[in-house]
PDB file of C-alpha atoms in Angstrom:
ATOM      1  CA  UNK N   1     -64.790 292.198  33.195  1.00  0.00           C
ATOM      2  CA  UNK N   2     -66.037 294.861  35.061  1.00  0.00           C
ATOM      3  CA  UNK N   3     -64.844 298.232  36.780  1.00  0.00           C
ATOM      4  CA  UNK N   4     -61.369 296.845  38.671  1.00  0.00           C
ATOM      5  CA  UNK N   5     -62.464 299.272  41.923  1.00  0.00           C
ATOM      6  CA  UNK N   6     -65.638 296.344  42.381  1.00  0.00           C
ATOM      7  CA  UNK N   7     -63.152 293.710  42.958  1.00  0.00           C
ATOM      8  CA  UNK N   8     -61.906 295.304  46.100  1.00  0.00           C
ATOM      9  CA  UNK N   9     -62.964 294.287  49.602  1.00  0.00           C
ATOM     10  CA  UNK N  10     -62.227 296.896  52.043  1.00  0.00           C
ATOM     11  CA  UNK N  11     -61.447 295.854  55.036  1.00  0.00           C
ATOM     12  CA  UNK N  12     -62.729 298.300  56.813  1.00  0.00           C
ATOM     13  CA  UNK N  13     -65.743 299.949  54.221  1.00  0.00           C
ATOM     14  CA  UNK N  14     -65.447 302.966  52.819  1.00  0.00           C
ATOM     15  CA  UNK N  15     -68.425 305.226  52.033  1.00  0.00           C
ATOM     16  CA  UNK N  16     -68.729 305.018  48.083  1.00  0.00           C
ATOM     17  CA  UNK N  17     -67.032 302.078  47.675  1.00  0.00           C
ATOM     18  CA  UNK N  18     -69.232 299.437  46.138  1.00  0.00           C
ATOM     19  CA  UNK N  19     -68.822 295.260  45.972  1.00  0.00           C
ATOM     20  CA  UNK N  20     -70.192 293.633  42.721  1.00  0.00           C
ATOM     21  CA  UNK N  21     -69.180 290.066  41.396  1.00  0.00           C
ATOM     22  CA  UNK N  22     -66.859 290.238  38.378  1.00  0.00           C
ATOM     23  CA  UNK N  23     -65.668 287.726  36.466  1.00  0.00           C
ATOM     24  CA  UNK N  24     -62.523 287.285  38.461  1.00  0.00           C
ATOM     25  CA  UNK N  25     -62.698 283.884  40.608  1.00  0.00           C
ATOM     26  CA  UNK N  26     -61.143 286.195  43.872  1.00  0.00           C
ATOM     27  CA  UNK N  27     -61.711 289.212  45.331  1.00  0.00           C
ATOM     28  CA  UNK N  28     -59.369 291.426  45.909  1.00  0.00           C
ATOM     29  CA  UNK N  29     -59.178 291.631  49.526  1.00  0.00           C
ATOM     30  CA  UNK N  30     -57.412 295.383  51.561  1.00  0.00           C
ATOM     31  CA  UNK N  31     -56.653 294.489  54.837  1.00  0.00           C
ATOM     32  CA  UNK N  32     -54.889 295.912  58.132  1.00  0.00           C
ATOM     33  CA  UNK N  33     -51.393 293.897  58.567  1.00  0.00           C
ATOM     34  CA  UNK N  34     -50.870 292.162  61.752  1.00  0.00           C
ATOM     35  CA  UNK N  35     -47.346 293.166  61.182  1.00  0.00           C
ATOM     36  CA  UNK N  36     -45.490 296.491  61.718  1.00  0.00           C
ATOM     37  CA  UNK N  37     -42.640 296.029  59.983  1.00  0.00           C
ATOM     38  CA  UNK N  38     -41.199 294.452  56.917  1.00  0.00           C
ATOM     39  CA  UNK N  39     -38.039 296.532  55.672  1.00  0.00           C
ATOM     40  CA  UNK N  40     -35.929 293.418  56.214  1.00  0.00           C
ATOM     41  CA  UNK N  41     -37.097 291.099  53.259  1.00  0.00           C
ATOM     42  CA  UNK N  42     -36.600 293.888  50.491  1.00  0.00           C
ATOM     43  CA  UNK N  43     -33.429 294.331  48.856  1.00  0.00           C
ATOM     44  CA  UNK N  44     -34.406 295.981  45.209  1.00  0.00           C
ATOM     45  CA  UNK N  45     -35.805 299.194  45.103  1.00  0.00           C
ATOM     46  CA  UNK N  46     -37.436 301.635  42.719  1.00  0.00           C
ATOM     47  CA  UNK N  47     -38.024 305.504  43.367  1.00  0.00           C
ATOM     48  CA  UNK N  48     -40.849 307.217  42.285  1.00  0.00           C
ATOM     49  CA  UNK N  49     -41.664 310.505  41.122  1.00  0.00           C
ATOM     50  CA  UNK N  50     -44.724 312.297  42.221  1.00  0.00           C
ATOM     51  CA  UNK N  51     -46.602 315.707  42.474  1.00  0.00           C
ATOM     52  CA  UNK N  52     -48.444 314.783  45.972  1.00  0.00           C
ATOM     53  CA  UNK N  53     -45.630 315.949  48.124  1.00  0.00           C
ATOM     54  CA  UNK N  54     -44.645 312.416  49.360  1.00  0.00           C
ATOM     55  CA  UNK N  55     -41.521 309.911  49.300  1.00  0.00           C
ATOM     56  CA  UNK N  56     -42.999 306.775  48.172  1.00  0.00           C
ATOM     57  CA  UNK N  57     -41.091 303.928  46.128  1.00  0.00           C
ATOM     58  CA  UNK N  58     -41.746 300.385  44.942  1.00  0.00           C
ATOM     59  CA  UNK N  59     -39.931 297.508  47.049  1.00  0.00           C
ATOM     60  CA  UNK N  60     -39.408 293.903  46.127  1.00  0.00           C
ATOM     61  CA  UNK N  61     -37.294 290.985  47.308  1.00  0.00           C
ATOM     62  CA  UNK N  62     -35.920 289.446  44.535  1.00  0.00           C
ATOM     63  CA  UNK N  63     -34.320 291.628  41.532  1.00  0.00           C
ATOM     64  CA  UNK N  64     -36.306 294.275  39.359  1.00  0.00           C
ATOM     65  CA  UNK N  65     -37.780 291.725  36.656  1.00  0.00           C
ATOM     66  CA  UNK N  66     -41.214 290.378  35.443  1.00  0.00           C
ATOM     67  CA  UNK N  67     -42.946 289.019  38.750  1.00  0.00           C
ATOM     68  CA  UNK N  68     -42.728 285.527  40.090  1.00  0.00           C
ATOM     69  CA  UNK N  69     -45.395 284.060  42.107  1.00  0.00           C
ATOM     70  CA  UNK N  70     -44.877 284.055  45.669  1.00  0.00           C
ATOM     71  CA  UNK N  71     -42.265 287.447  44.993  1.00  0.00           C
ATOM     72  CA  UNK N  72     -42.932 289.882  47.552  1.00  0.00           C
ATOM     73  CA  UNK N  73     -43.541 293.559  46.483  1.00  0.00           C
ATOM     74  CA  UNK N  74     -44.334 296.255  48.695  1.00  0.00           C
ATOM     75  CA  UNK N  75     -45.085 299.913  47.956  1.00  0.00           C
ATOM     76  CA  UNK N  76     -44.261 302.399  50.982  1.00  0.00           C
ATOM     77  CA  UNK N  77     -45.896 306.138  51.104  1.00  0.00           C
ATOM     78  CA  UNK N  78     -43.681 307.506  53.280  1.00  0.00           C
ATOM     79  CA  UNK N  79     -44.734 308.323  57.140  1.00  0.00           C
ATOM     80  CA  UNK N  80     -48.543 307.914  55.642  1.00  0.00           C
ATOM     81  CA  UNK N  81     -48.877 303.628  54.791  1.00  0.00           C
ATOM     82  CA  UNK N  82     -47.273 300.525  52.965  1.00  0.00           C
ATOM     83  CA  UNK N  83     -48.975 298.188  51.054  1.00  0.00           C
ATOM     84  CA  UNK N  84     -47.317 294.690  50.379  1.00  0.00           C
ATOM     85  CA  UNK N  85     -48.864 291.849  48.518  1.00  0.00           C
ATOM     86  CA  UNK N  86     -47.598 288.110  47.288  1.00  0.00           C
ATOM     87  CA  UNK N  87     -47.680 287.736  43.795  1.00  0.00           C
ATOM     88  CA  UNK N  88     -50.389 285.522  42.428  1.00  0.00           C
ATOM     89  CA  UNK N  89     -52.563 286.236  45.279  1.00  0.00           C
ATOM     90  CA  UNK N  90     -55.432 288.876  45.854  1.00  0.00           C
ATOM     91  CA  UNK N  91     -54.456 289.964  49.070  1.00  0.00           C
ATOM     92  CA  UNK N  92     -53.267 293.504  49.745  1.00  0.00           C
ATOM     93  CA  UNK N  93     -52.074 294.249  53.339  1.00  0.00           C
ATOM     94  CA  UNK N  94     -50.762 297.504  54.627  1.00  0.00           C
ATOM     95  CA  UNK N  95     -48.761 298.704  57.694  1.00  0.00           C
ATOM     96  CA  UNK N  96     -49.989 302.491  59.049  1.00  0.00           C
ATOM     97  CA  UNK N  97     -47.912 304.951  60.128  1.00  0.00           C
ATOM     98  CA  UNK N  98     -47.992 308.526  62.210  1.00  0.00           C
ATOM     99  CA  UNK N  99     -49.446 310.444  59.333  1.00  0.00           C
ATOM    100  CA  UNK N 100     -52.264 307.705  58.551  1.00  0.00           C
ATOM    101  CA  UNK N 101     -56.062 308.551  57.701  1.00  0.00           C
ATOM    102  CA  UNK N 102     -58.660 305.982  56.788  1.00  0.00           C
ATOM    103  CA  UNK N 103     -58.810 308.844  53.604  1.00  0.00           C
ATOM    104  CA  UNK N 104     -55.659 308.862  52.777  1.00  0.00           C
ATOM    105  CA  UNK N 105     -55.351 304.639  52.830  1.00  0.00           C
ATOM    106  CA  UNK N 106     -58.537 304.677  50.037  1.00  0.00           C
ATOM    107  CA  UNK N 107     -56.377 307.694  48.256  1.00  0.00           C
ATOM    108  CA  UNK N 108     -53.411 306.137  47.908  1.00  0.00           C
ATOM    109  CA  UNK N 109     -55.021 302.588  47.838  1.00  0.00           C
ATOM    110  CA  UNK N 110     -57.381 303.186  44.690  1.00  0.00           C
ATOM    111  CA  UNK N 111     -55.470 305.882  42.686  1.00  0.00           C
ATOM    112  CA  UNK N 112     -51.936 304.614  42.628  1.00  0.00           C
ATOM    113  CA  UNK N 113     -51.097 301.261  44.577  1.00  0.00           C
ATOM    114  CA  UNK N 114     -54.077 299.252  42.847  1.00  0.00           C
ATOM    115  CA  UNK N 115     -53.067 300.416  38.989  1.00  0.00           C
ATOM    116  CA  UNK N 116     -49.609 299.675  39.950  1.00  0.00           C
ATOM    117  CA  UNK N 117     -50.287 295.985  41.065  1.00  0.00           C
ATOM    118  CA  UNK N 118     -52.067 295.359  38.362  1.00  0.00           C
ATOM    119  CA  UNK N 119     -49.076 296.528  36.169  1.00  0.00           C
ATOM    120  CA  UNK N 120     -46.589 294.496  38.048  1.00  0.00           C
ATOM    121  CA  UNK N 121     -49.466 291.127  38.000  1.00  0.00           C
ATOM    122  CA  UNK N 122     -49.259 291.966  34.164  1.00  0.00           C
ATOM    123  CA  UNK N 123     -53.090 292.109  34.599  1.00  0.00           C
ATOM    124  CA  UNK N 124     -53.336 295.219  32.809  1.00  0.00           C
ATOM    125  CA  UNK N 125     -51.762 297.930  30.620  1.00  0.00           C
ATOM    126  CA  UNK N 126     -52.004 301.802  32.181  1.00  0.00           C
ATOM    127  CA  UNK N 127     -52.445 304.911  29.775  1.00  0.00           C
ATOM    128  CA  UNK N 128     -52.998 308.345  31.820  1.00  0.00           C
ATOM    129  CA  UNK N 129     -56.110 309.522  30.195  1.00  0.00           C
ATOM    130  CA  UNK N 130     -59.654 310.581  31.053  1.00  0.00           C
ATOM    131  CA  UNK N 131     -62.283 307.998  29.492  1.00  0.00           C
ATOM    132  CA  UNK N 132     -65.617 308.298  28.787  1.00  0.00           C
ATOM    133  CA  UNK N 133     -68.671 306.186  26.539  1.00  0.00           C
ATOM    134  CA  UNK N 134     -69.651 308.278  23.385  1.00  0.00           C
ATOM    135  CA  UNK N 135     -72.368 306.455  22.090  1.00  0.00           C
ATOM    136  CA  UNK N 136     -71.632 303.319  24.361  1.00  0.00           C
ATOM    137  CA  UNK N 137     -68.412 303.267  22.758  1.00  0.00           C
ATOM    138  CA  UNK N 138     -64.820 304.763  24.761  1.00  0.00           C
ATOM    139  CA  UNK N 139     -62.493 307.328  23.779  1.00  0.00           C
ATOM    140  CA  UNK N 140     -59.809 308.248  25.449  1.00  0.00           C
ATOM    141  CA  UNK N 141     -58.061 311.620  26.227  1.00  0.00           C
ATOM    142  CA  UNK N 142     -54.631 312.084  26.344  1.00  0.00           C
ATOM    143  CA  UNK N 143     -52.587 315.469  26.694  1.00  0.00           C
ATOM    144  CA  UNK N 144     -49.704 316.559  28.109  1.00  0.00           C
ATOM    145  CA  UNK N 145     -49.255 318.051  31.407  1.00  0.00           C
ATOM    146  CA  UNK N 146     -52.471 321.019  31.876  1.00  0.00           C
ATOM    147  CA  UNK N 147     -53.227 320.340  27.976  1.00  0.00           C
ATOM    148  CA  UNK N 148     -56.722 319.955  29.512  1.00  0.00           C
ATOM    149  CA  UNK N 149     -57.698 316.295  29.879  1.00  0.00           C
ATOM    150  CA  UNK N 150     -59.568 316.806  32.900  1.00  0.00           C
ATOM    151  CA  UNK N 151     -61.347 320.065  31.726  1.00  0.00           C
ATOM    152  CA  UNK N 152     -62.561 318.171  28.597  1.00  0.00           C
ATOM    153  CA  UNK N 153     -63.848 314.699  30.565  1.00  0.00           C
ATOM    154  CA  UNK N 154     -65.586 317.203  32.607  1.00  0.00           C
ATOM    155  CA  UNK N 155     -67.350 318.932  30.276  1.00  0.00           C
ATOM    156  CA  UNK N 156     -68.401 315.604  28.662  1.00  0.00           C
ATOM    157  CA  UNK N 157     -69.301 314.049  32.068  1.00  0.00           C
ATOM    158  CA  UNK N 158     -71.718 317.160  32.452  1.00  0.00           C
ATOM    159  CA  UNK N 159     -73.169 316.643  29.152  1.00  0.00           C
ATOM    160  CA  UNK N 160     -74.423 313.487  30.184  1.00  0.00           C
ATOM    161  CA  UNK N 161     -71.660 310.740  29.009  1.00  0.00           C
ATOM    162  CA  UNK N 162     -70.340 307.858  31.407  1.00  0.00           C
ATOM    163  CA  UNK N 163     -67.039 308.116  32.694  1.00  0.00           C
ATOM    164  CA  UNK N 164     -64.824 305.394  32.487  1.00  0.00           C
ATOM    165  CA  UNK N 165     -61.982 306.993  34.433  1.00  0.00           C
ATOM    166  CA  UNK N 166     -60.725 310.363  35.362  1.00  0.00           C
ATOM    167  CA  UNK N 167     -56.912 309.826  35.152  1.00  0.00           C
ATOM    168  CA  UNK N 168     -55.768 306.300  34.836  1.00  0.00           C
ATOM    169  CA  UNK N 169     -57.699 304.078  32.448  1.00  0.00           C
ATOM    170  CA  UNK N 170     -56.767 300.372  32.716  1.00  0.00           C
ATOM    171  CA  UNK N 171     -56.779 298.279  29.414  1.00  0.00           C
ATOM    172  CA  UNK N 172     -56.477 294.449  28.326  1.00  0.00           C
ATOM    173  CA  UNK N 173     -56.129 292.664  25.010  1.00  0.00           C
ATOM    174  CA  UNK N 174     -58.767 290.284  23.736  1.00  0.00           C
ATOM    175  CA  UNK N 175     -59.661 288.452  20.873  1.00  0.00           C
ATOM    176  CA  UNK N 176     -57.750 291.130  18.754  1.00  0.00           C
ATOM    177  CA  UNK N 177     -59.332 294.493  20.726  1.00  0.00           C
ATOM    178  CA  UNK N 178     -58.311 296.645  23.416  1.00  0.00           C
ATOM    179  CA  UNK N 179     -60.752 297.059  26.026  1.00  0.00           C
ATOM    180  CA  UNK N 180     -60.857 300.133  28.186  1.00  0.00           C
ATOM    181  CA  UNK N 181     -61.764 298.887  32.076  1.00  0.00           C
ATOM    182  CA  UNK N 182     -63.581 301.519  34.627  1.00  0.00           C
ATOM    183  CA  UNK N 183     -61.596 302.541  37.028  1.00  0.00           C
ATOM    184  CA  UNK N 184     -63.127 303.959  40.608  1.00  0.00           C
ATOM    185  CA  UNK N 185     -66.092 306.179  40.312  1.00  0.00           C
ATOM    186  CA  UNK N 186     -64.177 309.475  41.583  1.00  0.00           C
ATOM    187  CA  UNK N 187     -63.610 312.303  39.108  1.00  0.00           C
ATOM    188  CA  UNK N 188     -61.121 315.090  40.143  1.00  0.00           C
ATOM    189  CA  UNK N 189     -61.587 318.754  38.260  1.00  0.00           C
ATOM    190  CA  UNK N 190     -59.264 320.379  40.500  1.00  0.00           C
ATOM    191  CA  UNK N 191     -55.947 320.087  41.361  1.00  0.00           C
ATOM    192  CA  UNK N 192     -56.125 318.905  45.226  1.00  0.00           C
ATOM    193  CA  UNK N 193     -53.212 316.695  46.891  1.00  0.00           C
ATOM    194  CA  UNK N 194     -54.427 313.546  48.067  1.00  0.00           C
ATOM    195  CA  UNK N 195     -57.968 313.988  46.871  1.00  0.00           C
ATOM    196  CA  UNK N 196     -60.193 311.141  45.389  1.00  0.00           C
ATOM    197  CA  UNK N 197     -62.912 313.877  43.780  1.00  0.00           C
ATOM    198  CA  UNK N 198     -66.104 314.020  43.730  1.00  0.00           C
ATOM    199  CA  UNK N 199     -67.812 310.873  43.242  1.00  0.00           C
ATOM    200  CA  UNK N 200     -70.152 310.143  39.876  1.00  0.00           C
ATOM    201  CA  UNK N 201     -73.093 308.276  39.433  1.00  0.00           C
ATOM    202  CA  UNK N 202     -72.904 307.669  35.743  1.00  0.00           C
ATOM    203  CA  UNK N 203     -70.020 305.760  35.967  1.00  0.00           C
ATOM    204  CA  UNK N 204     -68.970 302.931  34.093  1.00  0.00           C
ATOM    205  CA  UNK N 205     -69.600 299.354  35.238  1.00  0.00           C
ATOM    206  CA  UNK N 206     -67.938 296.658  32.074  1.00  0.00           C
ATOM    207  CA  UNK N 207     -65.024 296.791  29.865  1.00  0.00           C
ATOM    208  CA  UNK N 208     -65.384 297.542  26.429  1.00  0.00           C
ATOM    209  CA  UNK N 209     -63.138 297.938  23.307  1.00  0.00           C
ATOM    210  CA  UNK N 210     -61.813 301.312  22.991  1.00  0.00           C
ATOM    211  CA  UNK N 211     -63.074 303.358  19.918  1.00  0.00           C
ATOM    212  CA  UNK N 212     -60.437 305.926  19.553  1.00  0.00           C
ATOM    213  CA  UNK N 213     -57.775 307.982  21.026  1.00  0.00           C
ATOM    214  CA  UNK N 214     -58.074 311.749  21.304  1.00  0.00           C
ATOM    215  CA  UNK N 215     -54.803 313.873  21.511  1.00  0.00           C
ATOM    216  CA  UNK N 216     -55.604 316.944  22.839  1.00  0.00           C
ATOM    217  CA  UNK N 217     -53.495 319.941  21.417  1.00  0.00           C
ATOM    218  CA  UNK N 218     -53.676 323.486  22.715  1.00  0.00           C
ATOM    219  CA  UNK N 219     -54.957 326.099  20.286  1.00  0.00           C
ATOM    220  CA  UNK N 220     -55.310 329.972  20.114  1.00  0.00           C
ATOM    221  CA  UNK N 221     -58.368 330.834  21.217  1.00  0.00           C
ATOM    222  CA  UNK N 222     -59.966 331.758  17.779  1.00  0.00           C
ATOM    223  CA  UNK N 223     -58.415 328.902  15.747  1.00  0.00           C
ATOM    224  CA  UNK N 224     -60.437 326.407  13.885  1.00  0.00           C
ATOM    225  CA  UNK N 225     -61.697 322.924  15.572  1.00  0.00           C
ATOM    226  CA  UNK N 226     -59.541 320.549  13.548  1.00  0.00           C
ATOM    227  CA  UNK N 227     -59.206 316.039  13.961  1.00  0.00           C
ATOM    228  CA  UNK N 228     -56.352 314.653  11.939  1.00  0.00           C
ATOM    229  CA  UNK N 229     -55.280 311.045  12.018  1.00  0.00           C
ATOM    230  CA  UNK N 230     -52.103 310.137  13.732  1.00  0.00           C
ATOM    231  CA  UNK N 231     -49.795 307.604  12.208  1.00  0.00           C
ATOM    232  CA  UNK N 232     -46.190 305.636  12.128  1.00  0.00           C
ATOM    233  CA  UNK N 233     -43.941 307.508  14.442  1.00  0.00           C
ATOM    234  CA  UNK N 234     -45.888 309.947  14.985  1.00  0.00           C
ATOM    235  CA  UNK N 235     -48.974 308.245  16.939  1.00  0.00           C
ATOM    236  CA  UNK N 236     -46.439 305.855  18.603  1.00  0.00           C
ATOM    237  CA  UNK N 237     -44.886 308.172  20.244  1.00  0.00           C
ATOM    238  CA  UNK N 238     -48.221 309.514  21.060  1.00  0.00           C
ATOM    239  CA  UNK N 239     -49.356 306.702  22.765  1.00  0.00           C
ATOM    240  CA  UNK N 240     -45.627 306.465  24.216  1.00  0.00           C
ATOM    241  CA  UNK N 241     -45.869 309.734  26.524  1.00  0.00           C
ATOM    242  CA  UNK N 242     -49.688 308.789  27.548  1.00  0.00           C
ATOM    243  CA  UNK N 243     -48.330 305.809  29.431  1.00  0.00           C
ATOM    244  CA  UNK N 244     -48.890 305.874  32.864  1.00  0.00           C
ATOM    245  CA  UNK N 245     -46.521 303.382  34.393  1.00  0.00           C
ATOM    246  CA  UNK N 246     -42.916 302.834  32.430  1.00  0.00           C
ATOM    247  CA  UNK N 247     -41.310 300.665  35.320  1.00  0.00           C
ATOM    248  CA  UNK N 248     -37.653 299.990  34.193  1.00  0.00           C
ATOM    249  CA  UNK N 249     -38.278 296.021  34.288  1.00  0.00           C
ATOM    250  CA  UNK N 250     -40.593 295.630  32.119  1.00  0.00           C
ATOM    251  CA  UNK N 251     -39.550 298.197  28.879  1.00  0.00           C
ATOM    252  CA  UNK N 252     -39.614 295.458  26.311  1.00  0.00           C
ATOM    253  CA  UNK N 253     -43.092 294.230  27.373  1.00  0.00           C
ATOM    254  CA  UNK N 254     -44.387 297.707  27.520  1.00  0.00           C
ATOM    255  CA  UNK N 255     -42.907 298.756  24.104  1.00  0.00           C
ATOM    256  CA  UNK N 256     -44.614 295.250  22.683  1.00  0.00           C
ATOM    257  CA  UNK N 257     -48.200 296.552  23.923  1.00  0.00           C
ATOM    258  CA  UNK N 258     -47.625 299.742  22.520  1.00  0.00           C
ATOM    259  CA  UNK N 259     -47.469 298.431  19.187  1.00  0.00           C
ATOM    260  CA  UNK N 260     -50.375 296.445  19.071  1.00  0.00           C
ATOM    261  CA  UNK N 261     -52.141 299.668  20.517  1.00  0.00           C
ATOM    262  CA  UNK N 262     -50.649 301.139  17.395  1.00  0.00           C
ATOM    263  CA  UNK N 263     -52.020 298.373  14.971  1.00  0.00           C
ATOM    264  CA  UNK N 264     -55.245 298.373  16.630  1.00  0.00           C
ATOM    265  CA  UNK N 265     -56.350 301.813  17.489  1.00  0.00           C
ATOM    266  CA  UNK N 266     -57.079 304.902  15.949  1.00  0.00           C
ATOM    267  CA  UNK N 267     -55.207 307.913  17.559  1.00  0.00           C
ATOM    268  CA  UNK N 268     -56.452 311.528  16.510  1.00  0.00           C
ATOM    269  CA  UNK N 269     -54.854 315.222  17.255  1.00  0.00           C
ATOM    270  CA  UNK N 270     -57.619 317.681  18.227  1.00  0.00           C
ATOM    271  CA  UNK N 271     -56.550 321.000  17.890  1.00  0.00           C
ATOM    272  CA  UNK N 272     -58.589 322.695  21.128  1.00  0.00           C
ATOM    273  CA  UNK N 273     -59.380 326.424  20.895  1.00  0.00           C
ATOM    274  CA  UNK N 274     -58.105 327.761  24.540  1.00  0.00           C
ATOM    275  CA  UNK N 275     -61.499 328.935  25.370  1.00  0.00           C
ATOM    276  CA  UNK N 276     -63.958 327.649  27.684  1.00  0.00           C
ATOM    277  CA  UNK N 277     -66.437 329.259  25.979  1.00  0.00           C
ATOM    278  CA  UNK N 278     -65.904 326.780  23.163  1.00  0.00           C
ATOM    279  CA  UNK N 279     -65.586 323.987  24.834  1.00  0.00           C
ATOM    280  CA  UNK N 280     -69.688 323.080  23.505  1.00  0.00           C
ATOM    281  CA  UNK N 281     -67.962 323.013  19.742  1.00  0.00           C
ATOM    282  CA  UNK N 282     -65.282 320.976  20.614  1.00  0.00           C
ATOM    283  CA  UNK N 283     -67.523 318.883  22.143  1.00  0.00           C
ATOM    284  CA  UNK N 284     -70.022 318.515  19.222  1.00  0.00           C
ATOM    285  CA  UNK N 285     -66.997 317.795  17.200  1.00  0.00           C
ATOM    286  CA  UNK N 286     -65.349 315.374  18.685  1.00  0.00           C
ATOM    287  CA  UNK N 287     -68.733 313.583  19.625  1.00  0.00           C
ATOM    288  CA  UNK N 288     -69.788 313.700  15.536  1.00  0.00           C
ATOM    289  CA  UNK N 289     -66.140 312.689  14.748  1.00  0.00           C
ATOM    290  CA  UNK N 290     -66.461 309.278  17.080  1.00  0.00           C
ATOM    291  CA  UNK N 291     -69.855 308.093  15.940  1.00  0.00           C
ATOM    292  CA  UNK N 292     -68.486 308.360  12.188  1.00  0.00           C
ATOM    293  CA  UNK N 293     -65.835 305.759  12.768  1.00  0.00           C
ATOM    294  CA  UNK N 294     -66.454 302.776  11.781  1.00  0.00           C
TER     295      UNK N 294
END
């Protein structure tokens, strides 16, 4: 597998989007509807909360449960666009509205409707993280809200590494690993509604098994650059708040792939002096930590 954004067609292009063959048989095809509305075949809905100033909620026609093929789902940003799709296909239409931008569609298309179709196709699993290759290897990021996730994949991006993702790193099981899949190659160091980023060239392009998890933990400025091993409740609970997508319907699943995550993945608390004037050390640690696993 590679990068999920290169199994998108656009339909219309968009600048830095780019079309590569993957090992999927279809392509994943974003297209104008020649419909304008569909509120009447959705009877199940699901709120969502988010920080980009917008209504937007999941729809679906039969109840809130794991996906049927040929179930219609639909996911509405208010006054902006809805996308609706037909499970167990690869087509992605969407209706515009008054406060539609070809910008905004690739926003909301790549950073939020795409990783949530793939969580409803049960094509992948979602952790909110930054990812990046140390040593051709990923590690992933996780903190809690400003714990400094994005600060520290882009200081690591600068320092040469490839980024697998900025914010929402897509994973799969195989053959007993967990493989981290690129995402789109946009990376976001600001805090901008409705913003894609800037867009990298040393991004990723396969899926690889993950090496480790770094928790990021806020420190006093002068503290001492420490890596301890999560375990038991401890790094499940870890890996519990880094999930990305907890929809209501599919808990037990969810909870299942969290402990093989558990099982198969080491997790590690980084205690992260709050100063960016440190950030090289934390760096060389974490960097010498990773290539020391086996």
């Amino acid at each position: 597998m590679i990068a999920y954004n290169h199994y998108i067609k656009f339909i219309p292009k968009f600048t830095h989007h780019k079309e590569v063959k993957g090992s999927f048989s279809d392509v994943i095809t974003i297209m104008k509807s020649a419909t304008s509305d569909i509120s009447d075949k959705f009877k199940y809905e699901l709120a969502f909360f988010n920080n980009q100033e917008r209504d937007i909620s999941l729809y679906t026609d039969r109840a809130l449960a794991c996906t049927q093929k040929g179930q219609i789902w639909a996911f509405e940003v208010k006054n902006v666009v809805t996308f609706f799709w037909h499970s167990g296909t690869f087509v992605l239409e969407y209706i515009a509205y008054k406060d539609f931008t070809p910008e905004l569609l690739e926003y909301w298309c790549l950073h939020i409707v795409l990783p949530i179709f793939f969580t409803v196709e049960e094509t992948f699993d979602f952790f909110h993280a930054g990812a990046v290759e140390v040593m051709n290897k990923p590690v992933l990021f996780v903190a809690e809200s400003f714990g400094g996730k994005s600060t520290m994949t882009d200081f690591f991006m600068k320092e040469g590494h490839t980024v697998i993702s900025d914010d929402k790193v897509a994973t799969y099981e195989k053959e007993g690993q967990l493989f981290a899949v690129p995402s789109h190659p946009h990376h976001r160091p600001y805090r901008k509604m409705e913003d894609l980023g800037v867009y990298i060239e040393n991004f990723a392009t396969q899926a690889k098994p993950i090496q480790a998890v770094y928790e990021l933990e806020k420190a006093e400025a002068d503290a001492k650059i420490t890596i301890t091993e999560l375990s038991g409740i401890e790094k499940f609970i870890t890996l519990r708040q880094a999930s990305e997508f907890n929809l209501s319907f599919q808990k037990m699943k969810r909870f299942e792939f969290l402990m093989k995550v558990a099982k198969k993945v080491p997790v590690f608390k980084v205690k992260v002096p709050w100063d960016l004037d440190r950030m090289g050390e934390v760096h060389r640690s974490i960097v010498q930590h990773s290539r020391n696993l086996k």
